[in-house]
PDB file of C-alpha atoms in Angstrom:
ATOM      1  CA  UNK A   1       0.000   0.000   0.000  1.00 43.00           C
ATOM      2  CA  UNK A   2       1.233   3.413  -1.077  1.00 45.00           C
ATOM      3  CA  UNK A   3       1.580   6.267   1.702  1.00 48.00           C
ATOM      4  CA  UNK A   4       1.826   9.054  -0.762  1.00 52.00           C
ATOM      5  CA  UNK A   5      -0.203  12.050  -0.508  1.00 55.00           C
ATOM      6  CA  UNK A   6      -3.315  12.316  -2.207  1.00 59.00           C
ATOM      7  CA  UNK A   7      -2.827  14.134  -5.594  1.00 77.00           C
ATOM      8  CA  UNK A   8      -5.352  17.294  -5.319  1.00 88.00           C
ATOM      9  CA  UNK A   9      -6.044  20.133  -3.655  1.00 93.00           C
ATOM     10  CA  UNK A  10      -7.098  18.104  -0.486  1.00 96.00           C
ATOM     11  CA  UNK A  11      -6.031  15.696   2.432  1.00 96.00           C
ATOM     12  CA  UNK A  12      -7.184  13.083   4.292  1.00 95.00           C
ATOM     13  CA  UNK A  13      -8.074  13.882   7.536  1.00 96.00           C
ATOM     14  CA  UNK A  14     -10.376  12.934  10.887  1.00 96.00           C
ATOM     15  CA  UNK A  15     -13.959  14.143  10.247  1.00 92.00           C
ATOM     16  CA  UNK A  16     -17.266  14.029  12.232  1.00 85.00           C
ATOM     17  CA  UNK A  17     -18.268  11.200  10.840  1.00 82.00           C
ATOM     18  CA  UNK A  18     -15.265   9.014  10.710  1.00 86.00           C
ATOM     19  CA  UNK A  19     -12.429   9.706   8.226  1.00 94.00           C
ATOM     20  CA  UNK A  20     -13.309  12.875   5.439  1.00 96.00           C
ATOM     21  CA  UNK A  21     -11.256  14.931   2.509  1.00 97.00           C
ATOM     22  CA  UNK A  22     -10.533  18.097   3.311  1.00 97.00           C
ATOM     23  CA  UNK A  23      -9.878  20.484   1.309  1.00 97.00           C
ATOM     24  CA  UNK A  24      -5.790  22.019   1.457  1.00 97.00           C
ATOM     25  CA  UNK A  25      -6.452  24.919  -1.202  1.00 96.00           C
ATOM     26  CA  UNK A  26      -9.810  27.444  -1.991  1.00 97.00           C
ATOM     27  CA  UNK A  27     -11.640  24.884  -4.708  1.00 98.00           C
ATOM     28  CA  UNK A  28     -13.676  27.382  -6.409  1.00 98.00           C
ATOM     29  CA  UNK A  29     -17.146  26.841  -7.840  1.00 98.00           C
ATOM     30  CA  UNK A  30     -17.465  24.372 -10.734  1.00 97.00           C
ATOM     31  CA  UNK A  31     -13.858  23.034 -10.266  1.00 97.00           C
ATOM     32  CA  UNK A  32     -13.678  19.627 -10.887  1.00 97.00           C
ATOM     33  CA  UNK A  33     -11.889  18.335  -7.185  1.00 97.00           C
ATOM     34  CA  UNK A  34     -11.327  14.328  -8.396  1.00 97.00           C
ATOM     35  CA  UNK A  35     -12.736  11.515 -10.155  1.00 97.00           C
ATOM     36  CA  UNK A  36     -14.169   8.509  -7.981  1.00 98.00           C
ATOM     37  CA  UNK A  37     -12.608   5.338  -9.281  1.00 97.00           C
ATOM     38  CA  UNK A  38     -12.304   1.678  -8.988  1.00 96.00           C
ATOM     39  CA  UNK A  39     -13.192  -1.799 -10.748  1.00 96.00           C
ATOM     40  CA  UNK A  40     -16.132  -1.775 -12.645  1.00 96.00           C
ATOM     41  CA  UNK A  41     -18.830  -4.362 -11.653  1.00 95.00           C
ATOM     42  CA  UNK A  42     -22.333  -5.827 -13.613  1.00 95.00           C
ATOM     43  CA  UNK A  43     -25.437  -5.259 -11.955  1.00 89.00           C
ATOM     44  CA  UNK A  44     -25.888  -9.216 -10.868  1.00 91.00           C
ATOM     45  CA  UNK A  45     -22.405  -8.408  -8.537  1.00 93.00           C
ATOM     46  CA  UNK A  46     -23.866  -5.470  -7.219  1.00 90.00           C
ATOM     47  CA  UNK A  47     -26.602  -7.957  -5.809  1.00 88.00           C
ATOM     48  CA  UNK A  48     -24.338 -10.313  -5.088  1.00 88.00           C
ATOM     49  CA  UNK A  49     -22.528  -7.731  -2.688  1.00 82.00           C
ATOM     50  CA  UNK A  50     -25.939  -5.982  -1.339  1.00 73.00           C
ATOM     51  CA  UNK A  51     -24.497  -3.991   1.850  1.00 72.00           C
ATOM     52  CA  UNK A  52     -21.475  -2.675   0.409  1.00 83.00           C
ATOM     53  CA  UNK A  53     -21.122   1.048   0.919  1.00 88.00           C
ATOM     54  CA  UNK A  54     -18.713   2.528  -1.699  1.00 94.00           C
ATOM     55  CA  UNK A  55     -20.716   1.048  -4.641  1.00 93.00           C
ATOM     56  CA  UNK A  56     -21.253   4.324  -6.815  1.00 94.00           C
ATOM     57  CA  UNK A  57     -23.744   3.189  -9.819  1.00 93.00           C
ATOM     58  CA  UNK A  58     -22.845   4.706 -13.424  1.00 95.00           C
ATOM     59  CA  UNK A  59     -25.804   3.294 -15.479  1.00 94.00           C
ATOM     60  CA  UNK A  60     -28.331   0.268 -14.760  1.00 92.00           C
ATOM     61  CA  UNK A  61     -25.466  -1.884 -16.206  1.00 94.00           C
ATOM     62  CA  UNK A  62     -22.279  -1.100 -14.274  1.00 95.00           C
ATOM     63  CA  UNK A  63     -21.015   0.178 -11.059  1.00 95.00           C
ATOM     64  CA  UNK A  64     -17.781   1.146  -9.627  1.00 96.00           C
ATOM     65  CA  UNK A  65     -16.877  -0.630  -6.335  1.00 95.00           C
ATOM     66  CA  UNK A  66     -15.131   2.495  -4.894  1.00 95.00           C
ATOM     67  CA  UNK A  67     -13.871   0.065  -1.713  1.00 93.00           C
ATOM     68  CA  UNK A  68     -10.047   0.339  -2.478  1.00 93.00           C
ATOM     69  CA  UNK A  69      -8.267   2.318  -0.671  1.00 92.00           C
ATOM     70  CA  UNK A  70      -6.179   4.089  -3.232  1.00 94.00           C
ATOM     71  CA  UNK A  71      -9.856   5.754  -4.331  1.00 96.00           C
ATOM     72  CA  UNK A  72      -9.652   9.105  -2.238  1.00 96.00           C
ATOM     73  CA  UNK A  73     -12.838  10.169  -3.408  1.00 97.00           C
ATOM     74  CA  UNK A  74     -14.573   7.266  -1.045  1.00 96.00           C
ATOM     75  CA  UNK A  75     -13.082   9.603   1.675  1.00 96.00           C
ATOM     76  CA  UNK A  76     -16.036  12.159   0.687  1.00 97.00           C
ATOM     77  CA  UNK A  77     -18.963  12.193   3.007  1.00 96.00           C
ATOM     78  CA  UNK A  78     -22.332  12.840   2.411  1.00 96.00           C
ATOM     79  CA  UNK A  79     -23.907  15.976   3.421  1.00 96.00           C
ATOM     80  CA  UNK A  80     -27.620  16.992   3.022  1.00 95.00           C
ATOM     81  CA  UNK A  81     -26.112  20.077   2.360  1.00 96.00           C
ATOM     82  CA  UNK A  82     -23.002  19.606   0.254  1.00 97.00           C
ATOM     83  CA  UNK A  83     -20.236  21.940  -1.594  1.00 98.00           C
ATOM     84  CA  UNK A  84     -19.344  19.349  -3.780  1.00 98.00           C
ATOM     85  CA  UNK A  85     -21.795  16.943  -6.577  1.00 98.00           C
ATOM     86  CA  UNK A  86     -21.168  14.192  -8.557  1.00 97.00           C
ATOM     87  CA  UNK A  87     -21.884  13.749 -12.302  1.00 97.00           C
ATOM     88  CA  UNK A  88     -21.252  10.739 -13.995  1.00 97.00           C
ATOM     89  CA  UNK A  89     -20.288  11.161 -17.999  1.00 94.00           C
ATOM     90  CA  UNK A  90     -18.941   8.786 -20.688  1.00 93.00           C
ATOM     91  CA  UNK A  91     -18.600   6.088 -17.521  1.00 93.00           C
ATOM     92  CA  UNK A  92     -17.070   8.445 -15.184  1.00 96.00           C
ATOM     93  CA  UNK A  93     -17.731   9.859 -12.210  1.00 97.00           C
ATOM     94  CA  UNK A  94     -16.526  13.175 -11.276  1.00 98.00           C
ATOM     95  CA  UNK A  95     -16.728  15.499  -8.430  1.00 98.00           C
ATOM     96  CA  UNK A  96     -16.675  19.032  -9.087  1.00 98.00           C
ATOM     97  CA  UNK A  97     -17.642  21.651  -6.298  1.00 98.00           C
ATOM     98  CA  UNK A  98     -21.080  23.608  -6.469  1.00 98.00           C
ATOM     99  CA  UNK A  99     -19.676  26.578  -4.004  1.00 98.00           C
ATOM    100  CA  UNK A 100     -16.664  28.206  -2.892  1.00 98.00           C
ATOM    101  CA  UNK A 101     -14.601  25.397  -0.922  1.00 98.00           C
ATOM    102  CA  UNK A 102     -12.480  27.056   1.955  1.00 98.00           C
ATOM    103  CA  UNK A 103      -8.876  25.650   2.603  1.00 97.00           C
ATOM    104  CA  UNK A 104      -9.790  23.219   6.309  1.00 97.00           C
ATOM    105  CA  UNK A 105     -13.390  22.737   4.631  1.00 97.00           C
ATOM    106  CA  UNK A 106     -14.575  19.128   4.487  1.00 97.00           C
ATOM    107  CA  UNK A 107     -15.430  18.373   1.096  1.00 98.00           C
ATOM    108  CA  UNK A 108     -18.727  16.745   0.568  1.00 97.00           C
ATOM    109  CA  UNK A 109     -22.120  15.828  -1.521  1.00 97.00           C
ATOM    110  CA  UNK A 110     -25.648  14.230  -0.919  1.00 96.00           C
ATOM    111  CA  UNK A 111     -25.321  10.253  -1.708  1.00 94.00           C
ATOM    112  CA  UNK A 112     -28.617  10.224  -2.793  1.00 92.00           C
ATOM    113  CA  UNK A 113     -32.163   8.702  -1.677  1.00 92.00           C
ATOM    114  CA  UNK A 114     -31.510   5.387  -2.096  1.00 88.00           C
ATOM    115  CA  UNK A 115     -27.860   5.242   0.202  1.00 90.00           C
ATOM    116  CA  UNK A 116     -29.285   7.538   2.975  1.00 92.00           C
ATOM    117  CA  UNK A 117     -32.510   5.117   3.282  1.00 92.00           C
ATOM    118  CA  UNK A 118     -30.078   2.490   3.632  1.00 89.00           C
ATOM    119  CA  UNK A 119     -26.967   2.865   5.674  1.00 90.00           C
ATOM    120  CA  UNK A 120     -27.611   6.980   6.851  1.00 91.00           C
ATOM    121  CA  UNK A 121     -31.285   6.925   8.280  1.00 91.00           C
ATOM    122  CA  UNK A 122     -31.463   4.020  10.323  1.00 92.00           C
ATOM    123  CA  UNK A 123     -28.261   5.537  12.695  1.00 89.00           C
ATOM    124  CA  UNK A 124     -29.551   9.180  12.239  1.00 91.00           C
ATOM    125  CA  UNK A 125     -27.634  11.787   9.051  1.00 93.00           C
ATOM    126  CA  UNK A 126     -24.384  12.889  11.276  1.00 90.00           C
ATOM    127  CA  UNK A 127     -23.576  15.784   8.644  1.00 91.00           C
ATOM    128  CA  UNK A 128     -22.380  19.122   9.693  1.00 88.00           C
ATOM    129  CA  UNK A 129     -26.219  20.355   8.786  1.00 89.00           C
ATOM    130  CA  UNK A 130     -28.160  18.147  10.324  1.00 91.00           C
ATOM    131  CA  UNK A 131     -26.185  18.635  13.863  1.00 89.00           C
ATOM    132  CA  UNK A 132     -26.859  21.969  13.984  1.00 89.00           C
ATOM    133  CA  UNK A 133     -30.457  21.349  12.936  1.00 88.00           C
ATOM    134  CA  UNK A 134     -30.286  18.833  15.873  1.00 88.00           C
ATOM    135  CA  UNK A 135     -28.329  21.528  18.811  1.00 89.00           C
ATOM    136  CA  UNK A 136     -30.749  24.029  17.209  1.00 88.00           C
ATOM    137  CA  UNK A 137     -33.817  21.950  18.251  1.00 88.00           C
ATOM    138  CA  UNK A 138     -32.212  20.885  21.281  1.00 87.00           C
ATOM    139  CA  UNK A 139     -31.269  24.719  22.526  1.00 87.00           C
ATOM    140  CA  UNK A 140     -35.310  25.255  22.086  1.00 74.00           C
TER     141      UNK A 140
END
């Protein structure tokens, strides 16, 4: 396993929510930030692998299982209210930020309906927005 630093204007680093990508430089708005790779898998793996989180789906055919390590981008976490999105083109899937990213901001972008049903509702959404929503409620 390679120790190198991640190539990009971001680091790895201890987040809320476990490990995150941070970002090192400003990212400004519409900058692509990285591209989220790994092997590509059919449809009847995906099944076949059911409660795997880094599965990222490209088209009804394929998926990239985002699992190994040397993929930085599965240090993103979701937000419900993200500075980063993902589009998938021509089989890829890049992330490119929607605002303004800060130097020591977390990079981040909504997984989508179908993860946060799965693997982010039953424990409760632990994003940055969503805590405050919670201490918000809380104060009274």
């Amino acid at each position: 396993m390679s120790t190198k630093r991640p190539e990009g204007p971001f680091r790895i680093g201890r987040s809320e929510t476990g490990l995150g990508l941070f970002a090192t430089d400003i990212i400004e708005k519409g900058s692509f930030i990285i591209e989220y790779v790994g092997p590509r898998i059919t449809s009847e793996e995906v099944e076949r692998r059911r409660n795997t989180r880094y599965l990222f789906e490209i088209n009804s055919r394929w998926t990239i299982d985002g699992a190994p390590r040397w993929n930085t981008a599965r240090y993103i976490n979701h937000s419900c209210r993200p500075n980063a999105q993902a589009t998938i083109s021509r089989g890829k899937i890049r992330i490119k930020a929607i605002k303004r990213i800060k130097p020591g901001d977390e990079i981040t972008y909504n997984y989508g309906k179908n993860y946060f049903e799965t693997f982010i509702k039953p424990h409760g959404c632990r994003c940055r927005s969503c805590q405050k929503k919670r201490e918000k409620e809380a104060a009274g």
